[in-house]
Short mmCIF file of C-alpha atoms in Angstrom, two decimals:
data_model
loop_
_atom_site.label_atom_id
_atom_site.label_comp_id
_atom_site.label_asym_id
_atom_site.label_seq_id
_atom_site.Cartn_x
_atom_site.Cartn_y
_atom_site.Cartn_z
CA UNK S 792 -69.40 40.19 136.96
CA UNK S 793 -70.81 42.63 134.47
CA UNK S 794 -74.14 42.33 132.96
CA UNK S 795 -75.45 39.86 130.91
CA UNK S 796 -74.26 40.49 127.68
CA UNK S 797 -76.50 39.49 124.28
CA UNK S 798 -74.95 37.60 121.41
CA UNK S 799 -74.83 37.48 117.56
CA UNK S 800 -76.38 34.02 116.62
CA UNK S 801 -74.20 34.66 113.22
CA UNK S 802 -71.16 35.09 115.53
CA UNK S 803 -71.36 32.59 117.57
CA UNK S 804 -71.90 30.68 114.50
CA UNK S 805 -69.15 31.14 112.96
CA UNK S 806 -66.60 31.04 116.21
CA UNK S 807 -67.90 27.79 116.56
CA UNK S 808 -67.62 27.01 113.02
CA UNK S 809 -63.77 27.84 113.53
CA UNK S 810 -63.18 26.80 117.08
CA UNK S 811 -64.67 22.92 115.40
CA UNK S 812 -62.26 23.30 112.10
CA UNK S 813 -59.46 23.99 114.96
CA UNK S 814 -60.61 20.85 117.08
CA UNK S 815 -60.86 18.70 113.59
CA UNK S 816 -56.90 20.20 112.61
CA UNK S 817 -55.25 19.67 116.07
CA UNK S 818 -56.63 15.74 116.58
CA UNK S 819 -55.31 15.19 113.22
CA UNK S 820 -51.68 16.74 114.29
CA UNK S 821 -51.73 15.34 117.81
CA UNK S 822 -52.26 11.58 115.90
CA UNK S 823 -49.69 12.56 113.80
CA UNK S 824 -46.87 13.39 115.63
CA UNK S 825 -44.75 12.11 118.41
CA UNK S 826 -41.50 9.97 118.66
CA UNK S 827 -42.88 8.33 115.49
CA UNK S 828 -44.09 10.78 113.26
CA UNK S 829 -47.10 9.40 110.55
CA UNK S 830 -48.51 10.70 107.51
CA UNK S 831 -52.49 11.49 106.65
CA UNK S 832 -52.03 8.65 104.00
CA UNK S 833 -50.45 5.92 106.70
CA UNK S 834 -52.94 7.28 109.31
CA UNK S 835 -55.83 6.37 107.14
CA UNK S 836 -54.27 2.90 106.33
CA UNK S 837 -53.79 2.47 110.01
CA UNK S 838 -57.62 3.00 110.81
CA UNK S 839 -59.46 1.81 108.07
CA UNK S 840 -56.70 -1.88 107.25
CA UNK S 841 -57.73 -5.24 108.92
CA UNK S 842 -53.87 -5.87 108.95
CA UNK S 843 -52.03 -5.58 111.87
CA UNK S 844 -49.34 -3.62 112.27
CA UNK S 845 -46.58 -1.57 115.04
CA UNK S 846 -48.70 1.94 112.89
CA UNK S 847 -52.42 0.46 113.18
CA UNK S 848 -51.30 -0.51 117.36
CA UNK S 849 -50.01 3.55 117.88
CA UNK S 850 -52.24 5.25 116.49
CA UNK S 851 -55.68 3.18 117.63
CA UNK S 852 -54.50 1.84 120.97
CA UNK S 853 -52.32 4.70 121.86
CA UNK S 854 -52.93 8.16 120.46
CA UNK S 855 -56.94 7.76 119.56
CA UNK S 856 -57.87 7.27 122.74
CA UNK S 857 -55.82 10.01 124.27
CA UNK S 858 -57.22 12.83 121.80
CA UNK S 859 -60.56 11.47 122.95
CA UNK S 860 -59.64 12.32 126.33
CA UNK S 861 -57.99 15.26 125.81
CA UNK S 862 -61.13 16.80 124.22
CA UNK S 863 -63.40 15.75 127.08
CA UNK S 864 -61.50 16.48 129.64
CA UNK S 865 -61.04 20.03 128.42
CA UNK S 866 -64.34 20.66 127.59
CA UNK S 867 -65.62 19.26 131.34
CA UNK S 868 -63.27 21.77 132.60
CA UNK S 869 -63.83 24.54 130.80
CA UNK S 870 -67.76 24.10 131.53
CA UNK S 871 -67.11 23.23 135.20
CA UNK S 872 -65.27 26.55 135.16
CA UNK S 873 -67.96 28.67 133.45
CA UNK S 874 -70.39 27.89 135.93
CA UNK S 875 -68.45 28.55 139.01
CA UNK S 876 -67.50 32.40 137.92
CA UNK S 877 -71.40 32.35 137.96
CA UNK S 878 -71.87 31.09 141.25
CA UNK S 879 -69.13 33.10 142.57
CA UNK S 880 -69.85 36.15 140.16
CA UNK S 881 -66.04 35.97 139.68
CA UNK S 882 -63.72 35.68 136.35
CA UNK S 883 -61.01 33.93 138.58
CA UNK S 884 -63.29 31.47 139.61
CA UNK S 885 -62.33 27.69 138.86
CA UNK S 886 -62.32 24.25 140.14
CA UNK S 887 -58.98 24.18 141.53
CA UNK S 888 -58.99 27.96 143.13
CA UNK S 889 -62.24 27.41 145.30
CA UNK S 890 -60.99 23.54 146.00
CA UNK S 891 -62.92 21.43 144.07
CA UNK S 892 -60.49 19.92 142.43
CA UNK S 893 -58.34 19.70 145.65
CA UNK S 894 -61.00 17.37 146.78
CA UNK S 895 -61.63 15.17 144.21
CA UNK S 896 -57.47 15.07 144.07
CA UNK S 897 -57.14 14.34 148.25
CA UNK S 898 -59.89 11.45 147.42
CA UNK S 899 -57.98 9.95 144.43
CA UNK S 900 -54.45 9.93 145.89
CA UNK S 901 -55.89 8.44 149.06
CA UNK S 902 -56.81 5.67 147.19
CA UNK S 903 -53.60 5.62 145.02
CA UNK S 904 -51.79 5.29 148.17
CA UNK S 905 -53.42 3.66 150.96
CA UNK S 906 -55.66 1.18 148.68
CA UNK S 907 -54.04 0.73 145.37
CA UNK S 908 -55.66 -3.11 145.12
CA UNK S 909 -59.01 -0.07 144.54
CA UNK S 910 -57.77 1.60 141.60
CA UNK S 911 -60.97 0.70 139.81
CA UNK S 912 -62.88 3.05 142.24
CA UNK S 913 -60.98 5.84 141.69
CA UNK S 914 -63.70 7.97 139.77
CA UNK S 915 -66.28 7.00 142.60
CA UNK S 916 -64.23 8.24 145.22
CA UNK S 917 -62.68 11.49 143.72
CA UNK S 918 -66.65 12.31 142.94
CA UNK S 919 -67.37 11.87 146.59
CA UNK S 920 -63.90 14.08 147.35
CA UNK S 921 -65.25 17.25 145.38
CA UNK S 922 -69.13 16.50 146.91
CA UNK S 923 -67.44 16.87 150.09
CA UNK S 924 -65.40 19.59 149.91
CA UNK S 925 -68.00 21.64 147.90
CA UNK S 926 -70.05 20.42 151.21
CA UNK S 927 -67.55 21.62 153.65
CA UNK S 928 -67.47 25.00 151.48
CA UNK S 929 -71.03 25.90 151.64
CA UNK S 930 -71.11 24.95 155.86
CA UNK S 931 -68.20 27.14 156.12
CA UNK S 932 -69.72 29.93 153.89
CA UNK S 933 -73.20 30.00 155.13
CA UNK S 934 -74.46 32.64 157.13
CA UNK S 935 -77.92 33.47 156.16
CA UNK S 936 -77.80 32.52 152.45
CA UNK S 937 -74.81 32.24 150.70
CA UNK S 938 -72.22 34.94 149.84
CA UNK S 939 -69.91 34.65 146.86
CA UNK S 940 -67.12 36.13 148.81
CA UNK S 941 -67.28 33.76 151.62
CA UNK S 942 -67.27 30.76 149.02
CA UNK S 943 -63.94 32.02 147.56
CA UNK S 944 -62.62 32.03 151.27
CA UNK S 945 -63.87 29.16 152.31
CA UNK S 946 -62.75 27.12 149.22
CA UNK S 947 -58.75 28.85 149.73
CA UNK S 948 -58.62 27.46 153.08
CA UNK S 949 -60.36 23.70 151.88
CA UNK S 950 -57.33 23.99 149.24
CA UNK S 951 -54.63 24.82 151.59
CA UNK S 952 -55.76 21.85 154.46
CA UNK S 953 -56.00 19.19 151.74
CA UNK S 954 -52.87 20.41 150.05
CA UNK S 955 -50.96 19.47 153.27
CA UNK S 956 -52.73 16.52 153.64
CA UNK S 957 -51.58 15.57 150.25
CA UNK S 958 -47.49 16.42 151.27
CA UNK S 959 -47.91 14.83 154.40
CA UNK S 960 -49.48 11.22 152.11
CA UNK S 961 -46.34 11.28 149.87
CA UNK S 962 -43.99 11.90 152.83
CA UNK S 963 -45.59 8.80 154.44
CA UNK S 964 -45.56 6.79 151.16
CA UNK S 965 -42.26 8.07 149.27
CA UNK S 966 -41.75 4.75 147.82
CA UNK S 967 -44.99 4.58 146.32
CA UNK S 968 -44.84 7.92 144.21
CA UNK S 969 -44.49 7.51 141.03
CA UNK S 970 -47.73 7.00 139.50
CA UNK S 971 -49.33 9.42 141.74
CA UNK S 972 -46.67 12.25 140.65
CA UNK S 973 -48.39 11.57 137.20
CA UNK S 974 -51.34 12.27 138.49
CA UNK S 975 -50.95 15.47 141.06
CA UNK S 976 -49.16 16.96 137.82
CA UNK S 977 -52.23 16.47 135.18
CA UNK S 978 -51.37 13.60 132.65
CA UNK S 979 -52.82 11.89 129.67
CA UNK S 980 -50.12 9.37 129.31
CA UNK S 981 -51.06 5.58 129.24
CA UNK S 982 -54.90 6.51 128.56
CA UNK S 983 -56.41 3.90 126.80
CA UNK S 984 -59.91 2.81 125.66
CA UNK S 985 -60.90 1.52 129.16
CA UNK S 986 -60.14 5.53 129.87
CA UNK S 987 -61.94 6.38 127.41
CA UNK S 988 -65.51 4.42 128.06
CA UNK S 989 -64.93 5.94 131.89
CA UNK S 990 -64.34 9.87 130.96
CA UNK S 991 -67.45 9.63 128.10
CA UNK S 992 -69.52 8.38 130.95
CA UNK S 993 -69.08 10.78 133.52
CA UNK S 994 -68.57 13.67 130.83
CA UNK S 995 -71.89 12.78 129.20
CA UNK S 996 -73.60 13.56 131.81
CA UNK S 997 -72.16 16.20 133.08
CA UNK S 998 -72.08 18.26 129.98
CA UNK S 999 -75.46 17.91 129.13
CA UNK S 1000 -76.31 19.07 132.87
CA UNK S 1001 -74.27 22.01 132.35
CA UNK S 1002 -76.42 22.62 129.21
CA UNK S 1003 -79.42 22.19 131.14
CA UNK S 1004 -78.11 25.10 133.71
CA UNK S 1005 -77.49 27.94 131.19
CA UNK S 1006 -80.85 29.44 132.66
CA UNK S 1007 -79.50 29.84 136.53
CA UNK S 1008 -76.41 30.73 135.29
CA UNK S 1009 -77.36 33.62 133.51
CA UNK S 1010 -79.80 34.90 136.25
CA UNK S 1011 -76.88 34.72 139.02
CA UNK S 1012 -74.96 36.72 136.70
CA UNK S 1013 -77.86 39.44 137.22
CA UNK S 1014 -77.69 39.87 141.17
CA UNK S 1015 -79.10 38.18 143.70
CA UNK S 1016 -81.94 40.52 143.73
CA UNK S 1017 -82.60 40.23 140.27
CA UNK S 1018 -82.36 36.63 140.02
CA UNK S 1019 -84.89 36.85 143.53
CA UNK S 1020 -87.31 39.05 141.28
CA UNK S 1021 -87.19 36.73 138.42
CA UNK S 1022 -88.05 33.77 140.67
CA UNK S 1023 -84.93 32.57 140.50
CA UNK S 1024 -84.32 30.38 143.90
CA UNK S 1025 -80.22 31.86 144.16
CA UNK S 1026 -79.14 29.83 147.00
CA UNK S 1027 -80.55 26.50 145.03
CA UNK S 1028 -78.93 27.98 141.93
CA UNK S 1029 -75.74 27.93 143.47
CA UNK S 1030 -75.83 24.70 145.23
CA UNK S 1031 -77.10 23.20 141.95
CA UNK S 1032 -74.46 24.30 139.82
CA UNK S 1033 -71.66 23.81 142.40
CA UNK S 1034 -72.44 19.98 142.48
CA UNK S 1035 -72.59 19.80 138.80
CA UNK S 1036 -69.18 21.62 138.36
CA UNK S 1037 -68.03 19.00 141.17
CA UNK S 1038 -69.21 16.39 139.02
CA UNK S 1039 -67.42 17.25 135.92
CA UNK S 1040 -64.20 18.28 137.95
CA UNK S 1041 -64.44 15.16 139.38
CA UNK S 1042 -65.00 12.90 136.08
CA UNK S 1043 -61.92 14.53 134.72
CA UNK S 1044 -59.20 14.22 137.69
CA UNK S 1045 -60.51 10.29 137.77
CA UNK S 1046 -58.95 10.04 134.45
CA UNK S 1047 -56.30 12.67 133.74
CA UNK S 1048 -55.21 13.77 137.15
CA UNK S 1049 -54.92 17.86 138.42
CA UNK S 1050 -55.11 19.71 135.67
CA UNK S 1051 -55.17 23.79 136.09
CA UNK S 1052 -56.47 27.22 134.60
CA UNK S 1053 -58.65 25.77 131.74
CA UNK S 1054 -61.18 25.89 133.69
CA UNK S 1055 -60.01 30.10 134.36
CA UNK S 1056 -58.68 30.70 131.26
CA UNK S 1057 -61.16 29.18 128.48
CA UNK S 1058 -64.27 30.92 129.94
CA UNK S 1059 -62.61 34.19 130.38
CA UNK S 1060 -61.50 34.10 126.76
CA UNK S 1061 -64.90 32.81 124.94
CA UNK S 1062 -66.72 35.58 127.18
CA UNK S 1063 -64.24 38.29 125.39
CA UNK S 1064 -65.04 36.43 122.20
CA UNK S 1065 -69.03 36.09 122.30
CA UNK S 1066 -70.23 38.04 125.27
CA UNK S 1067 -71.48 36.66 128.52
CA UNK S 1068 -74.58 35.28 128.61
CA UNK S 1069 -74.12 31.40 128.85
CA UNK S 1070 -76.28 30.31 125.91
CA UNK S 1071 -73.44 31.35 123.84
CA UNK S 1072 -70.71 31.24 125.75
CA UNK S 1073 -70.85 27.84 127.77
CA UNK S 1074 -70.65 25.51 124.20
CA UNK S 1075 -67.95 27.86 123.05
CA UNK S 1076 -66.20 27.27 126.15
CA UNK S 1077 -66.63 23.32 125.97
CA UNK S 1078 -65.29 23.48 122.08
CA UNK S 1079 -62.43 26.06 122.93
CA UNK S 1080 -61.30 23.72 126.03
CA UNK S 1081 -61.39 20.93 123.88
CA UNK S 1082 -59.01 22.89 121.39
CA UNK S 1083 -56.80 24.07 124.28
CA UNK S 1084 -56.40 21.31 125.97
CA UNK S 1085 -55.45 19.10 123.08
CA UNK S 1086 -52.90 21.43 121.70
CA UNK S 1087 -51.11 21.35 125.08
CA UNK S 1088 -51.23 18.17 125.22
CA UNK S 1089 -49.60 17.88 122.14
CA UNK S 1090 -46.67 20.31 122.73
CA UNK S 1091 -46.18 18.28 126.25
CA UNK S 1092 -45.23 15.56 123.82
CA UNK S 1093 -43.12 17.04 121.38
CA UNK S 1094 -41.58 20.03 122.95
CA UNK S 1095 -38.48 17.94 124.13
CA UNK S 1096 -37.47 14.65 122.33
CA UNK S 1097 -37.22 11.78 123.43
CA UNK S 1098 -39.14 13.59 127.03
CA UNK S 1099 -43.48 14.07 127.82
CA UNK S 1100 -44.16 16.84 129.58
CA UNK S 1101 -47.30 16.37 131.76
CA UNK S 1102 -49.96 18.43 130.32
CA UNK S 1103 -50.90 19.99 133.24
CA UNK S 1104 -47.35 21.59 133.61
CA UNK S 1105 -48.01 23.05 129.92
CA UNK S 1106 -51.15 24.45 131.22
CA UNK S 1107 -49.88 25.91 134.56
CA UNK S 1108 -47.09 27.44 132.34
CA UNK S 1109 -49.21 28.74 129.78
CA UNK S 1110 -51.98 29.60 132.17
CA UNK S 1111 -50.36 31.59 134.75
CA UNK S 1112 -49.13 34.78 132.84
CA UNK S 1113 -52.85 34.62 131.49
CA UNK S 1114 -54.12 34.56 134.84
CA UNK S 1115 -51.51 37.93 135.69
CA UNK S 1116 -52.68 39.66 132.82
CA UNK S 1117 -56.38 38.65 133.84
CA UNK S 1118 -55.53 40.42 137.12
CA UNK S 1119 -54.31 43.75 135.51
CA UNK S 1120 -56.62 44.43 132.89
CA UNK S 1121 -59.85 42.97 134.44
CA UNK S 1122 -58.87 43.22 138.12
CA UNK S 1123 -61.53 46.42 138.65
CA UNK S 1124 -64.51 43.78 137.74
CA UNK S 1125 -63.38 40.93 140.25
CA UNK S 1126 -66.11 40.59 142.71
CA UNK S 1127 -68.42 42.90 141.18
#
């Protein structure tokens, strides 16, 4: 990771400004459209009429909710993101390369499976999931102090063990599969209110913890001897922000499944667009996420009538050239 770089308070300003105006534009078009298609006139009805009607049901009970989502589930992962390429002073850094994700995933579909009568716990349990295999990170990678390099390691051989655990579940319970297909493949469909009170919660929380780490973030991006010389306790740092980057990974598989590269690709982009140093570039991430995420989710729906693309399939689509061109034009800085 290069150094810390300082921001334009007028800048960031105004990218948030625009990155809000964006979030404001794409909720309106992702109520909008679908198989039924409304206009702003009938959407207003819909919202602010005490009569009931088939418009009023869609677009409260149906495609409210799911923006909601959609907006806090991106902006948990782009923050749970943006603090792990601290930790691991990497730009590839995310909750599903360094297995997070994986775990919080392996703890969901277990239940999904195995205990479906304990659906209801599902956000308890894939919490636990990433606590444990953040856990079973750090033993691995721990040999006096922490190393980011051994992290990385560490969490692509967690990923690779609880991916075949996860083949070898829906071998065992082929007949069962369908809802947790949804789920391994990142989906807001079905979301409703109940959804909704869950993921504004856990993201609550989580958020404003992230908020509350901008200070260790930026020192880890310094060194570990700088960070040491500031007073900066690193190997706390990293265990601090690793279980608060569990907890938002966590809060948004519960609800939306595996969803990839918004937590790699939103940070990388906001730190292009306002520097590095987290008190600018963490709440653009959150806002840019938000934006992302929505507008994917929105093209998942629309892209083929009459057919919803999961939106994390848009995102691994989209993602992955991003993450190849991340590799050739930034590849020098990886690990530094």
């Amino acid at each position: 990771m290069k150094p810390v770089k300082k921001f334009s308070v007028l800048r960031v300003s105004t990218v948030l400004l625009i990155l809000i105006i964006l979030l404001a534009i794409s909720a309106l078009i992702s109520v909008a459209v679908g198989s039924a298609g409304y206009s702003l006139s009938e959407i207003i009805k819909a919202v602010f009429s005490s009569e009931t009607s088939a418009t009023k049901t869609i677009v409260i009970n149906l495609r409210m909710p799911r923006v909601i989502i959609a907006v806090l589930v991106g902006a948990s992962l782009s923050a749970a993101g943006a603090l792990l390429q601290s930790v691991m002073k990497n730009p590839l850094a995310d909750p599903g390369t360094i297995g997070v994700s994986a775990g919080a995933g392996t703890a969901a579909t277990t239940i999904l499976l195995l205990f479906p009568h304990m659906t209801s716990a599902v956000p308890l349990f894939a919490f636990g999931g990433a606590c444990l295999a953040c856990c079973l990170i750090y033993t691995m990678a721990w040999k006096d102090g922490v190393d980011p390099t051994r992290i990385i390691l560490s969490g692509v051989a967690i990923n690779s063990v609880l991916g075949a655990y996860n083949a070898l579940l829906q071998m065992l319970n082929s007949d069962s599969l369908e809802g947790v297909l949804a789920f391994m493949n990142g989906s807001l469909s079905g979301r409703s209110w109940y959804h909704v009170k869950l993921v504004v919660a856990y993201s609550a929380v989580g958020l404003i913890l992230a908020l509350l780490c901008i200070k260790s973030a930026n020192a880890l991006q310094l060194g570990d001897e700088m960070a040491k010389s500031l007073g900066v306790k690193v190997s706390g740092s990293r265990i601090l922000l690793s279980a608060v980057a569990a907890f938002l990974a966590a809060s948004t598989v519960s609800v939306a499944g595996m969803i990839g590269f918004v937590g790699l690709v939103v940070p990388h982009i906001a730190r292009l667009v306002v520097g590095s140093d987290y008190k600018a570039m963490l709440p653009v991430s959150m806002v840019l996420g938000s934006v992302v995420l929505l507008l994917a989710d929105t093209i998942g729906r629309v892209i083929v009538p009459g057919m919803e693309i999961p939106v994390g399939i848009i995102m691994s689509v989209c993602g992955g050239p991003f993450f190849l061109y991340m590799l050739r034009k930034r590849g020098k800085s990886i690990g530094n």
